[in-house]
JSON list of C-alpha atoms in Angstrom, two decimals:
[
{"chain": "H", "resi": 448, "resn": "MET", "atom": "CA", "xyz": [135.19, 89.55, 100.48]},
{"chain": "H", "resi": 449, "resn": "THR", "atom": "CA", "xyz": [139.07, 90.00, 102.82]},
{"chain": "H", "resi": 450, "resn": "ASP", "atom": "CA", "xyz": [141.81, 87.50, 102.37]},
{"chain": "H", "resi": 451, "resn": "LEU", "atom": "CA", "xyz": [141.24, 86.56, 105.57]},
{"chain": "H", "resi": 452, "resn": "GLU", "atom": "CA", "xyz": [136.83, 85.64, 104.71]},
{"chain": "H", "resi": 453, "resn": "TYR", "atom": "CA", "xyz": [137.98, 84.08, 101.69]},
{"chain": "H", "resi": 454, "resn": "LEU", "atom": "CA", "xyz": [140.53, 81.68, 103.85]},
{"chain": "H", "resi": 455, "resn": "ASP", "atom": "CA", "xyz": [137.81, 80.37, 106.99]},
{"chain": "H", "resi": 456, "resn": "ARG", "atom": "CA", "xyz": [135.13, 79.76, 103.51]},
{"chain": "H", "resi": 457, "resn": "ALA", "atom": "CA", "xyz": [137.41, 78.14, 101.50]},
{"chain": "H", "resi": 458, "resn": "GLU", "atom": "CA", "xyz": [139.28, 75.48, 104.12]},
{"chain": "H", "resi": 459, "resn": "ALA", "atom": "CA", "xyz": [135.45, 75.33, 105.30]},
{"chain": "H", "resi": 460, "resn": "LEU", "atom": "CA", "xyz": [134.79, 73.89, 101.54]},
{"chain": "H", "resi": 461, "resn": "LEU", "atom": "CA", "xyz": [137.87, 71.29, 102.26]},
{"chain": "H", "resi": 462, "resn": "THR", "atom": "CA", "xyz": [136.65, 70.07, 105.70]},
{"chain": "H", "resi": 463, "resn": "ALA", "atom": "CA", "xyz": [133.04, 69.64, 103.93]},
{"chain": "H", "resi": 464, "resn": "VAL", "atom": "CA", "xyz": [134.88, 67.97, 100.91]},
{"chain": "H", "resi": 465, "resn": "GLU", "atom": "CA", "xyz": [136.30, 65.70, 103.51]},
{"chain": "H", "resi": 466, "resn": "ALA", "atom": "CA", "xyz": [133.89, 65.20, 106.03]},
{"chain": "H", "resi": 467, "resn": "ALA", "atom": "CA", "xyz": [131.56, 64.15, 102.45]},
{"chain": "H", "resi": 468, "resn": "CYS", "atom": "CA", "xyz": [134.21, 61.28, 101.74]},
{"chain": "H", "resi": 469, "resn": "ASP", "atom": "CA", "xyz": [134.33, 59.85, 105.56]},
{"chain": "H", "resi": 470, "resn": "ARG", "atom": "CA", "xyz": [130.46, 59.93, 105.23]},
{"chain": "H", "resi": 471, "resn": "ILE", "atom": "CA", "xyz": [130.71, 58.12, 101.88]},
{"chain": "H", "resi": 472, "resn": "ASN", "atom": "CA", "xyz": [133.04, 55.75, 102.97]},
{"chain": "H", "resi": 473, "resn": "GLU", "atom": "CA", "xyz": [131.35, 54.76, 105.84]},
{"chain": "H", "resi": 474, "resn": "SER", "atom": "CA", "xyz": [127.94, 54.22, 104.30]},
{"chain": "H", "resi": 475, "resn": "THR", "atom": "CA", "xyz": [129.02, 52.55, 100.90]},
{"chain": "H", "resi": 476, "resn": "ASP", "atom": "CA", "xyz": [131.77, 50.61, 99.52]},
{"chain": "H", "resi": 477, "resn": "ALA", "atom": "CA", "xyz": [132.38, 53.40, 97.25]},
{"chain": "H", "resi": 478, "resn": "ASP", "atom": "CA", "xyz": [136.38, 53.57, 98.61]},
{"chain": "H", "resi": 479, "resn": "ILE", "atom": "CA", "xyz": [137.33, 57.05, 98.12]},
{"chain": "H", "resi": 480, "resn": "ASP", "atom": "CA", "xyz": [140.66, 57.83, 99.52]},
{"chain": "H", "resi": 481, "resn": "ASN", "atom": "CA", "xyz": [141.13, 61.71, 100.15]},
{"chain": "H", "resi": 482, "resn": "GLN", "atom": "CA", "xyz": [144.40, 63.12, 101.20]},
{"chain": "H", "resi": 483, "resn": "ARG", "atom": "CA", "xyz": [145.16, 66.67, 102.23]},
{"chain": "H", "resi": 484, "resn": "VAL", "atom": "CA", "xyz": [148.23, 68.35, 101.76]},
{"chain": "H", "resi": 485, "resn": "GLY", "atom": "CA", "xyz": [148.32, 71.90, 103.22]},
{"chain": "H", "resi": 486, "resn": "GLY", "atom": "CA", "xyz": [145.42, 73.97, 100.53]},
{"chain": "H", "resi": 487, "resn": "MET", "atom": "CA", "xyz": [145.04, 70.65, 98.53]},
{"chain": "H", "resi": 488, "resn": "VAL", "atom": "CA", "xyz": [142.26, 67.60, 98.88]},
{"chain": "H", "resi": 489, "resn": "THR", "atom": "CA", "xyz": [142.61, 64.75, 96.44]},
{"chain": "H", "resi": 490, "resn": "LEU", "atom": "CA", "xyz": [140.46, 62.39, 96.04]},
{"chain": "H", "resi": 491, "resn": "VAL", "atom": "CA", "xyz": [141.33, 59.27, 94.19]},
{"chain": "H", "resi": 492, "resn": "PHE", "atom": "CA", "xyz": [138.85, 56.64, 93.31]},
{"chain": "H", "resi": 493, "resn": "PRO", "atom": "CA", "xyz": [138.73, 52.77, 93.09]},
{"chain": "H", "resi": 494, "resn": "ASP", "atom": "CA", "xyz": [140.36, 52.88, 89.27]},
{"chain": "H", "resi": 495, "resn": "ARG", "atom": "CA", "xyz": [142.86, 54.90, 90.27]},
{"chain": "H", "resi": 496, "resn": "SER", "atom": "CA", "xyz": [141.47, 58.56, 88.83]},
{"chain": "H", "resi": 497, "resn": "GLN", "atom": "CA", "xyz": [141.71, 61.12, 90.66]},
{"chain": "H", "resi": 498, "resn": "ILE", "atom": "CA", "xyz": [139.59, 64.73, 91.67]},
{"chain": "H", "resi": 499, "resn": "VAL", "atom": "CA", "xyz": [141.44, 67.47, 92.44]},
{"chain": "H", "resi": 500, "resn": "VAL", "atom": "CA", "xyz": [140.34, 70.27, 94.81]},
{"chain": "H", "resi": 501, "resn": "ASN", "atom": "CA", "xyz": [143.02, 73.30, 95.51]},
{"chain": "H", "resi": 502, "resn": "LEU", "atom": "CA", "xyz": [142.68, 76.73, 96.80]},
{"chain": "H", "resi": 503, "resn": "GLN", "atom": "CA", "xyz": [143.75, 79.98, 94.25]},
{"chain": "H", "resi": 504, "resn": "LYS", "atom": "CA", "xyz": [144.49, 82.72, 97.23]},
{"chain": "H", "resi": 505, "resn": "PRO", "atom": "CA", "xyz": [145.69, 85.15, 94.90]},
{"chain": "H", "resi": 506, "resn": "LEU", "atom": "CA", "xyz": [142.69, 85.02, 92.91]},
{"chain": "H", "resi": 507, "resn": "GLN", "atom": "CA", "xyz": [140.17, 84.19, 95.85]},
{"chain": "H", "resi": 508, "resn": "GLU", "atom": "CA", "xyz": [139.20, 80.69, 93.92]},
{"chain": "H", "resi": 509, "resn": "VAL", "atom": "CA", "xyz": [139.06, 76.96, 94.66]},
{"chain": "H", "resi": 510, "resn": "TRP", "atom": "CA", "xyz": [139.39, 74.93, 91.27]},
{"chain": "H", "resi": 511, "resn": "LEU", "atom": "CA", "xyz": [138.66, 71.50, 90.57]},
{"chain": "H", "resi": 512, "resn": "ALA", "atom": "CA", "xyz": [140.34, 69.02, 88.10]},
{"chain": "H", "resi": 513, "resn": "ALA", "atom": "CA", "xyz": [138.17, 66.29, 87.23]},
{"chain": "H", "resi": 514, "resn": "LYS", "atom": "CA", "xyz": [138.39, 64.11, 83.92]},
{"chain": "H", "resi": 515, "resn": "ALA", "atom": "CA", "xyz": [135.36, 65.93, 83.13]},
{"chain": "H", "resi": 516, "resn": "GLY", "atom": "CA", "xyz": [138.17, 69.23, 82.95]},
{"chain": "H", "resi": 517, "resn": "GLY", "atom": "CA", "xyz": [139.01, 71.88, 84.89]},
{"chain": "H", "resi": 518, "resn": "PHE", "atom": "CA", "xyz": [136.82, 74.11, 86.40]},
{"chain": "H", "resi": 519, "resn": "HIS", "atom": "CA", "xyz": [137.24, 77.65, 88.98]},
{"chain": "H", "resi": 520, "resn": "TYR", "atom": "CA", "xyz": [134.84, 79.17, 91.74]},
{"chain": "H", "resi": 521, "resn": "ARG", "atom": "CA", "xyz": [134.23, 82.31, 93.49]},
{"chain": "H", "resi": 522, "resn": "PHE", "atom": "CA", "xyz": [131.97, 82.64, 96.67]},
{"chain": "H", "resi": 523, "resn": "ASP", "atom": "CA", "xyz": [129.36, 85.07, 95.35]},
{"chain": "H", "resi": 524, "resn": "GLY", "atom": "CA", "xyz": [127.68, 85.47, 99.08]},
{"chain": "H", "resi": 525, "resn": "GLN", "atom": "CA", "xyz": [125.62, 82.58, 98.88]},
{"chain": "H", "resi": 526, "resn": "GLY", "atom": "CA", "xyz": [127.80, 79.80, 97.26]},
{"chain": "H", "resi": 527, "resn": "TRP", "atom": "CA", "xyz": [130.94, 78.60, 95.19]},
{"chain": "H", "resi": 528, "resn": "ARG", "atom": "CA", "xyz": [129.83, 79.30, 91.69]},
{"chain": "H", "resi": 529, "resn": "ASP", "atom": "CA", "xyz": [131.84, 78.44, 88.22]},
{"chain": "H", "resi": 530, "resn": "THR", "atom": "CA", "xyz": [133.74, 81.72, 86.66]},
{"chain": "H", "resi": 531, "resn": "LYS", "atom": "CA", "xyz": [134.40, 79.94, 83.46]},
{"chain": "H", "resi": 532, "resn": "GLY", "atom": "CA", "xyz": [130.53, 79.75, 81.76]},
{"chain": "H", "resi": 533, "resn": "HIS", "atom": "CA", "xyz": [128.29, 77.27, 83.14]},
{"chain": "H", "resi": 534, "resn": "GLY", "atom": "CA", "xyz": [127.74, 78.96, 86.64]},
{"chain": "H", "resi": 535, "resn": "GLY", "atom": "CA", "xyz": [127.24, 75.21, 88.31]},
{"chain": "H", "resi": 536, "resn": "GLU", "atom": "CA", "xyz": [127.11, 75.42, 92.11]},
{"chain": "H", "resi": 537, "resn": "PHE", "atom": "CA", "xyz": [130.76, 73.52, 93.33]},
{"chain": "H", "resi": 538, "resn": "PHE", "atom": "CA", "xyz": [129.27, 71.16, 95.04]},
{"chain": "H", "resi": 539, "resn": "ALA", "atom": "CA", "xyz": [126.73, 69.88, 92.67]},
{"chain": "H", "resi": 540, "resn": "ASP", "atom": "CA", "xyz": [129.44, 69.90, 90.16]},
{"chain": "H", "resi": 541, "resn": "LEU", "atom": "CA", "xyz": [131.91, 67.67, 92.62]},
{"chain": "H", "resi": 542, "resn": "SER", "atom": "CA", "xyz": [128.88, 65.76, 92.81]},
{"chain": "H", "resi": 543, "resn": "ARG", "atom": "CA", "xyz": [128.44, 65.24, 89.65]},
{"chain": "H", "resi": 544, "resn": "TYR", "atom": "CA", "xyz": [132.02, 64.59, 88.40]},
{"chain": "H", "resi": 545, "resn": "ALA", "atom": "CA", "xyz": [132.19, 62.35, 91.71]},
{"chain": "H", "resi": 546, "resn": "SER", "atom": "CA", "xyz": [129.73, 60.27, 90.53]},
{"chain": "H", "resi": 547, "resn": "GLU", "atom": "CA", "xyz": [130.80, 60.10, 86.90]},
{"chain": "H", "resi": 548, "resn": "GLN", "atom": "CA", "xyz": [134.35, 58.72, 87.87]},
{"chain": "H", "resi": 549, "resn": "ALA", "atom": "CA", "xyz": [133.07, 56.23, 90.74]},
{"chain": "H", "resi": 550, "resn": "GLY", "atom": "CA", "xyz": [130.19, 54.82, 88.26]},
{"chain": "H", "resi": 551, "resn": "ARG", "atom": "CA", "xyz": [127.78, 55.40, 91.24]},
{"chain": "H", "resi": 552, "resn": "PRO", "atom": "CA", "xyz": [125.65, 58.01, 92.78]},
{"chain": "H", "resi": 553, "resn": "LEU", "atom": "CA", "xyz": [127.88, 60.20, 95.08]},
{"chain": "H", "resi": 554, "resn": "THR", "atom": "CA", "xyz": [126.05, 63.21, 96.84]},
{"chain": "H", "resi": 555, "resn": "PHE", "atom": "CA", "xyz": [128.91, 65.81, 98.23]},
{"chain": "H", "resi": 556, "resn": "PRO", "atom": "CA", "xyz": [126.43, 68.24, 100.45]},
{"chain": "H", "resi": 557, "resn": "SER", "atom": "CA", "xyz": [128.18, 71.28, 101.39]},
{"chain": "H", "resi": 558, "resn": "SER", "atom": "CA", "xyz": [128.07, 71.24, 105.23]}
]
């Protein structure tokens, strides 16, 4: 993948995360604050815990940091897949970790 293709896909991922937070906040009382600064989105939950999603341009990866740990994802042609062993998909993992931190089921779809 070229650097430009990576940036297009990675920016779309961050935009999808922001849109999902907005949708969750409009349809529930989850109250997730999302803040974007450049290539990083920080989700802040009511208990002040955070999930940080940031771009790693030199590696063409997206990193996710949550209470559950740190995870690295690379686009495999179909979706963003974990590179560190568990093989999970980014949005499924984000949904799981955000649900754990929010104490309620939350869904982050890819679009």
